[in-house]
């Protein structure tokens, strides 16, 4: 698969997970924030599609250090999101998937 296709897929997944719906007052919320409202199970279930974004970065040749950082961001979002109320707010605001796609884009732009 070509680089643009991998990057496009990673962007689509990140958009779906972090910015799928625009709500009044709150702003953009994705499936990660909405399903993450389910205590514990929701956050851990959303970690699986979030790993797809990291996987695409890995396949595009990101350095191991960068992939490890992306996994750390995802872990922080997943663990912190498991905390009721405060974690849910963090989950909506943190947007780890968008941050990870930005890392992939920087890598692709410099390659």
Short mmCIF file of C-alpha atoms in Angstrom, two decimals, residues 40-78:
data_model
loop_
_atom_site.label_atom_id
_atom_site.label_comp_id
_atom_site.label_asym_id
_atom_site.label_seq_id
_atom_site.Cartn_x
_atom_site.Cartn_y
_atom_site.Cartn_z
CA UNK A 40 -13.81 1.36 31.99
CA UNK A 41 -14.96 -0.91 29.15
CA UNK A 42 -15.57 1.98 26.75
CA UNK A 43 -12.08 3.42 27.07
CA UNK A 44 -10.34 0.08 26.72
CA UNK A 45 -12.53 -0.89 23.76
CA UNK A 46 -11.62 2.36 21.98
CA UNK A 47 -7.92 1.66 22.51
CA UNK A 48 -8.15 -1.06 19.87
CA UNK A 49 -9.05 1.18 16.90
CA UNK A 50 -6.64 3.80 18.27
CA UNK A 51 -3.86 1.24 17.91
CA UNK A 52 -4.62 1.17 14.17
CA UNK A 53 -3.36 4.75 13.88
CA UNK A 54 -0.13 3.79 15.66
CA UNK A 55 0.19 0.71 13.45
CA UNK A 56 -0.07 2.84 10.30
CA UNK A 57 2.70 5.07 11.64
CA UNK A 58 4.83 2.01 12.28
CA UNK A 59 4.16 0.74 8.75
CA UNK A 60 5.15 4.13 7.34
CA UNK A 61 8.57 3.78 8.97
CA UNK A 62 8.35 6.04 12.00
CA UNK A 63 11.28 5.67 14.38
CA UNK A 64 10.78 3.23 17.24
CA UNK A 65 11.07 6.11 19.68
CA UNK A 66 8.22 7.97 17.96
CA UNK A 67 6.03 4.85 17.88
CA UNK A 68 6.74 4.32 21.59
CA UNK A 69 5.71 7.94 22.28
CA UNK A 70 2.50 7.43 20.30
CA UNK A 71 1.73 4.32 22.36
CA UNK A 72 2.40 6.28 25.56
CA UNK A 73 -0.09 8.99 24.51
CA UNK A 74 -2.66 6.32 23.79
CA UNK A 75 -2.02 4.61 27.13
CA UNK A 76 -2.38 7.90 29.04
CA UNK A 77 -5.67 8.63 27.27
CA UNK A 78 -6.98 5.12 27.93
#
